[in-house]
Short mmCIF file of C-alpha atoms and ligand atoms in Angstrom, two decimals:
data_model
loop_
_atom_site.label_atom_id
_atom_site.label_comp_id
_atom_site.label_asym_id
_atom_site.label_seq_id
_atom_site.Cartn_x
_atom_site.Cartn_y
_atom_site.Cartn_z
CA MET A 161 -26.23 -31.18 15.66
CA ARG A 162 -25.08 -34.44 17.27
CA GLU A 163 -22.95 -32.48 19.68
CA ILE A 164 -25.40 -29.77 20.78
CA GLU A 165 -28.64 -31.71 20.36
CA PRO A 166 -30.89 -28.68 19.80
CA SER A 167 -34.57 -28.80 20.60
CA GLU A 168 -36.87 -28.38 17.60
CA ALA A 169 -37.71 -24.88 18.85
CA GLU A 170 -34.01 -23.98 19.07
CA TRP A 171 -33.37 -25.24 15.57
CA ALA A 172 -36.32 -23.20 14.29
CA VAL A 173 -34.69 -20.10 15.85
CA ALA A 174 -31.44 -20.93 14.08
CA ILE A 175 -33.24 -21.39 10.74
CA ASP A 176 -35.00 -18.06 11.27
CA PHE A 177 -31.68 -16.37 12.08
CA LEU A 178 -30.05 -17.68 8.90
CA THR A 179 -33.13 -16.77 6.85
CA ARG A 180 -33.08 -13.19 8.15
CA THR A 181 -29.34 -13.02 7.44
CA GLY A 182 -30.00 -13.94 3.82
CA GLN A 183 -32.91 -11.53 3.57
CA LYS A 184 -30.63 -8.69 4.75
CA CYS A 185 -28.40 -9.21 1.71
CA ASP A 186 -28.81 -7.22 -1.48
CA ALA A 187 -26.54 -5.77 -4.16
CA LYS A 188 -24.94 -3.41 -1.63
CA ARG A 189 -25.22 -5.26 1.65
CA GLN A 190 -23.64 -8.65 2.33
CA GLU A 191 -24.66 -9.81 5.80
CA PHE A 192 -23.12 -13.27 5.33
CA ILE A 193 -19.64 -11.80 4.69
CA LEU A 194 -20.11 -9.67 7.79
CA MET A 195 -21.17 -12.76 9.75
CA SER A 196 -18.10 -14.63 8.51
CA ASP A 197 -15.94 -11.62 9.49
CA VAL A 198 -17.21 -11.27 13.08
CA LEU A 199 -16.99 -15.02 13.69
CA GLY A 200 -13.31 -14.93 12.71
CA VAL A 201 -14.00 -17.29 9.80
CA SER A 202 -12.86 -14.79 7.16
CA MET A 203 -9.49 -14.32 8.87
CA LEU A 204 -9.08 -18.09 9.23
CA VAL A 205 -9.86 -18.75 5.55
CA ASN A 206 -7.52 -15.87 4.68
CA ALA A 207 -4.69 -17.39 6.75
CA ILE A 208 -5.22 -20.85 5.24
CA ASN A 209 -5.04 -19.51 1.70
CA HIS A 210 -2.26 -16.94 1.98
CA ARG A 211 0.65 -18.71 3.62
CA ARG A 212 3.33 -16.23 2.57
CA GLN A 213 7.02 -16.52 3.32
CA SER A 214 8.29 -14.56 6.29
CA GLY A 215 9.31 -11.11 5.16
CA ALA A 216 6.32 -10.71 2.85
CA THR A 217 3.66 -8.24 3.95
CA PRO A 218 0.86 -10.15 5.70
CA SER A 219 -2.66 -10.19 4.30
CA THR A 220 -5.88 -9.48 6.14
CA VAL A 221 -9.60 -9.58 5.42
CA GLU A 222 -10.97 -7.84 2.35
CA GLY A 223 -14.27 -7.02 4.06
CA PRO A 224 -17.52 -6.20 2.30
CA PHE A 225 -16.77 -2.64 1.12
CA HIS A 226 -14.27 -3.01 -1.73
CA VAL A 227 -15.10 -0.51 -4.49
CA PRO A 228 -14.92 -2.15 -7.93
CA ASN A 229 -13.50 -0.05 -10.76
CA ALA A 230 -12.03 2.65 -8.53
CA PRO A 231 -10.82 5.67 -10.54
CA PRO A 232 -7.13 5.58 -11.63
CA MET A 233 -4.96 8.32 -10.09
CA ASP A 234 -1.56 9.72 -11.00
CA ASN A 235 1.23 9.19 -8.49
CA GLY A 236 0.74 11.77 -5.71
CA ALA A 237 -2.78 12.76 -6.85
CA ASN A 238 -5.45 13.43 -4.23
CA MET A 239 -7.93 10.56 -4.02
CA ALA A 240 -10.00 12.23 -1.30
CA ALA A 241 -11.29 15.05 -3.55
CA ASP A 242 -13.50 17.16 -1.29
CA ALA A 243 -14.01 14.44 1.33
CA PRO A 244 -13.73 15.80 4.89
CA GLY A 245 -10.76 14.89 7.07
CA ILE A 246 -7.13 15.58 7.84
CA THR A 247 -4.89 15.36 4.79
CA CYS A 248 -2.75 12.25 4.87
CA PHE A 249 0.17 11.30 2.63
CA VAL A 250 1.03 7.61 2.34
CA SER A 251 4.29 6.77 0.62
CA GLY A 252 6.80 3.97 0.32
CA THR A 253 7.74 1.21 -2.06
CA VAL A 254 6.46 -2.09 -3.35
CA ARG A 255 9.28 -4.64 -3.52
CA GLY A 256 9.84 -8.36 -3.90
CA LEU A 257 11.35 -10.51 -1.17
CA ALA A 258 14.81 -10.11 -2.69
CA GLY A 259 14.41 -6.34 -2.45
CA GLU A 260 13.78 -5.79 -6.15
CA PRO A 261 11.48 -2.83 -6.89
CA VAL A 262 8.13 -3.79 -8.39
CA SER A 263 7.33 -1.30 -11.12
CA GLY A 264 3.77 -0.80 -12.35
CA ALA A 265 2.14 -2.61 -9.42
CA THR A 266 -1.47 -1.51 -8.91
CA LEU A 267 -2.50 -0.27 -5.48
CA ASP A 268 -6.27 -0.39 -5.17
CA LEU A 269 -7.35 1.57 -2.07
CA TRP A 270 -10.57 2.10 -0.20
CA GLN A 271 -11.32 3.67 3.17
CA THR A 272 -13.65 5.88 5.19
CA ASP A 273 -13.11 9.60 5.04
CA GLY A 274 -12.31 11.61 8.16
CA GLU A 275 -15.83 12.29 9.36
CA ASP A 276 -18.69 10.34 8.08
CA CYS A 277 -18.74 6.67 9.02
CA MET A 278 -21.72 6.20 6.78
CA ARG A 279 -19.53 6.85 3.76
CA ILE A 280 -18.58 3.21 4.09
CA SER A 281 -22.01 2.30 2.78
CA ALA A 282 -21.70 5.01 0.14
CA MET A 283 -18.34 3.46 -0.76
CA SER A 284 -20.04 0.36 -2.05
CA MET A 285 -21.86 2.67 -4.44
CA GLY A 286 -18.59 4.22 -5.54
CA LEU A 287 -19.10 7.48 -3.66
CA GLY A 288 -16.52 7.18 -0.90
CA CYS A 289 -12.73 7.36 -0.90
CA ALA A 290 -11.35 4.88 -3.36
CA ALA A 291 -8.65 5.01 -6.02
CA LEU A 292 -6.20 3.03 -8.09
CA TYR A 293 -2.50 4.03 -8.07
CA ARG A 294 0.53 2.51 -9.78
CA THR A 295 4.09 2.21 -8.56
CA GLN A 296 6.84 4.13 -10.37
CA PRO A 297 9.81 2.42 -12.13
CA ASP A 298 11.71 2.47 -8.81
CA GLY A 299 8.78 0.73 -7.06
CA SER A 300 7.77 3.85 -5.16
CA TYR A 301 4.28 5.19 -4.68
CA LEU A 302 2.76 8.37 -3.25
CA ILE A 303 -0.87 8.64 -2.21
CA ARG A 304 -2.69 11.73 -1.00
CA THR A 305 -5.87 11.10 0.93
CA VAL A 306 -7.52 11.97 4.26
CA ALA A 307 -6.88 10.06 7.47
CA PRO A 308 -9.51 7.33 7.98
CA ILE A 309 -11.49 6.99 11.22
CA ALA A 310 -12.65 4.04 13.31
CA TYR A 311 -16.15 2.90 12.47
CA THR A 312 -18.83 0.52 13.64
CA ILE A 313 -19.74 -2.47 11.56
CA PRO A 314 -23.38 -2.29 10.40
CA MET A 315 -25.48 -3.21 13.46
CA ASP A 316 -28.97 -3.14 11.94
CA GLY A 317 -28.99 -6.77 10.82
CA THR A 318 -28.61 -10.21 12.30
CA VAL A 319 -24.90 -9.63 12.93
CA GLY A 320 -25.90 -6.67 15.10
CA ASP A 321 -28.43 -8.86 16.95
CA LEU A 322 -25.65 -11.35 17.60
CA MET A 323 -23.07 -8.74 18.70
CA ASN A 324 -25.57 -7.08 21.04
CA ARG A 325 -25.83 -10.34 22.96
CA THR A 326 -22.08 -10.28 23.68
CA ASN A 327 -19.53 -7.88 25.15
CA ILE A 328 -17.50 -8.03 21.94
CA SER A 329 -16.68 -4.64 20.39
CA HIS A 330 -18.48 -3.82 17.14
CA MET A 331 -15.84 -1.23 16.19
CA ARG A 332 -13.09 -1.43 13.62
CA PRO A 333 -9.93 0.62 14.28
CA ALA A 334 -9.06 3.24 11.65
CA HIS A 335 -7.50 1.67 8.57
CA ILE A 336 -6.91 2.00 4.85
CA HIS A 337 -7.58 -1.04 2.65
CA PHE A 338 -5.07 -2.04 -0.02
CA ALA A 339 -5.29 -4.63 -2.78
CA ILE A 340 -1.88 -4.79 -4.49
CA ASN A 341 -1.25 -6.71 -7.70
CA ALA A 342 1.69 -7.09 -10.05
CA PRO A 343 2.42 -9.65 -12.78
CA GLY A 344 4.48 -12.57 -11.50
CA TYR A 345 3.68 -11.89 -7.85
CA HIS A 346 1.05 -13.16 -5.46
CA GLY A 347 -1.65 -10.52 -5.00
CA LEU A 348 -1.90 -8.95 -1.56
CA VAL A 349 -5.13 -7.82 0.12
CA THR A 350 -4.39 -6.04 3.36
CA HIS A 351 -4.93 -2.93 5.52
CA LEU A 352 -2.72 -0.35 7.17
CA PHE A 353 -3.98 0.40 10.69
CA GLN A 354 -3.33 3.62 12.57
CA SER A 355 -1.23 2.96 15.66
CA GLY A 356 -2.72 4.31 18.87
CA ASP A 357 -6.32 3.82 17.73
CA LYS A 358 -8.36 2.99 20.81
CA PHE A 359 -9.93 -0.04 19.11
CA ILE A 360 -6.64 -1.49 17.84
CA GLN A 361 -6.83 -4.44 20.29
CA ASP A 362 -10.55 -5.03 19.74
CA ASP A 363 -11.11 -5.17 15.99
CA ALA A 364 -14.61 -6.61 15.47
CA VAL A 365 -13.34 -8.76 12.58
CA TYR A 366 -9.94 -9.80 14.07
CA GLY A 367 -8.09 -8.22 11.12
CA VAL A 368 -5.24 -6.47 12.97
CA LYS A 369 -1.72 -7.88 12.65
CA GLU A 370 1.29 -6.29 14.32
CA ALA A 371 3.15 -5.78 11.03
CA LEU A 372 0.21 -3.76 9.66
CA ILE A 373 0.08 -1.17 12.45
CA VAL A 374 1.76 2.06 11.32
CA ASP A 375 2.46 5.47 12.78
CA PHE A 376 0.49 8.38 11.39
CA GLU A 377 3.06 11.11 11.99
CA LYS A 378 1.30 14.43 12.64
CA MET A 379 3.03 17.33 10.89
CA PRO A 380 2.35 20.97 11.80
CA SER A 381 1.09 23.56 9.35
CA GLY A 382 3.98 25.00 7.32
CA SER A 383 5.75 21.64 6.98
CA LYS A 384 6.90 20.21 3.67
CA ALA A 385 4.76 17.32 2.43
CA PRO A 386 6.23 14.19 0.75
CA SER A 387 4.88 15.70 -2.48
CA GLY A 388 7.29 18.62 -2.01
CA GLU A 389 4.64 21.24 -1.37
CA ILE A 390 4.48 23.36 1.78
CA MET A 391 1.18 22.64 3.54
CA ASN A 392 -0.84 25.42 5.14
CA GLU A 393 -2.64 22.99 7.45
CA PRO A 394 -1.58 20.15 9.77
CA PHE A 395 -1.36 16.79 8.04
CA TYR A 396 -0.27 13.18 8.52
CA VAL A 397 2.61 11.32 6.95
CA VAL A 398 2.54 7.52 6.75
CA ARG A 399 5.45 5.52 5.34
CA TYR A 400 5.08 1.86 4.46
CA ASP A 401 7.01 -0.55 2.26
CA PHE A 402 4.99 -3.46 0.93
CA VAL A 403 6.77 -6.73 0.16
CA LEU A 404 5.25 -9.16 -2.34
CA GLU A 405 6.15 -12.81 -2.85
CA ARG A 406 6.88 -14.03 -6.34
CA LYS A 407 4.75 -16.81 -7.76
CA ALA A 408 6.63 -20.10 -7.98
CA GLN A 409 6.45 -20.29 -11.79
CA ALA A 410 7.88 -16.79 -12.09
CA ALA A 411 10.75 -17.60 -9.72
CA ALA A 412 11.68 -20.68 -11.78
CA ALA A 413 11.61 -18.78 -15.06
FE1 FE2 B 290 -12.73 -1.02 6.26
#
């Protein structure tokens, strides 16, 4: 206030803006988180609080659409059910910094499906693509889903009013959210982004990090999937190895 010295009218506008931001919030919509995201505050707080050693998979914003109590899935099971989109297999390992496999780690996923951006709002009601997988004894995991698509952040609130007064993109490049947890390790909340997405340089919430951009390899119909089955449609294969950092107490034990 000392620095910008607003007029009383300007401050009244600011109060009104904050009031309307609060009024936009309900059990399913969190306009303040969105505001924090588009201002870059969420990424800054994330960076301050997750200073991982080099070699560990970097974190990024959780965002407002995490699905609590996602249904547990067997390794390789299809989390997309009948959701539209191109089938996508994601596989790899969860390991510690020393390379040790992390068995029984939970991978909590959420994402858009391949068509309907609005599923992201349905996701918060538990209707979108979300699931909970566990790593195998060798630290490996196999997920079957559909490829996510880029989507716009919700623009019908005060965040939209703000964005519309700038040239800043309101799009998020296609990504899959992961929250990974295992006893003795620091939890990891991150995304995998699809390389080549046209919004990859302009993420509305500044969440993209180089180490989180992955190739979605397009496989032709008739190819063998990571699950072993021969697919009668084109599909994507994504491979990614997550690296967790042990908690200090665990390392000393
Ligand atoms: Fe997202």
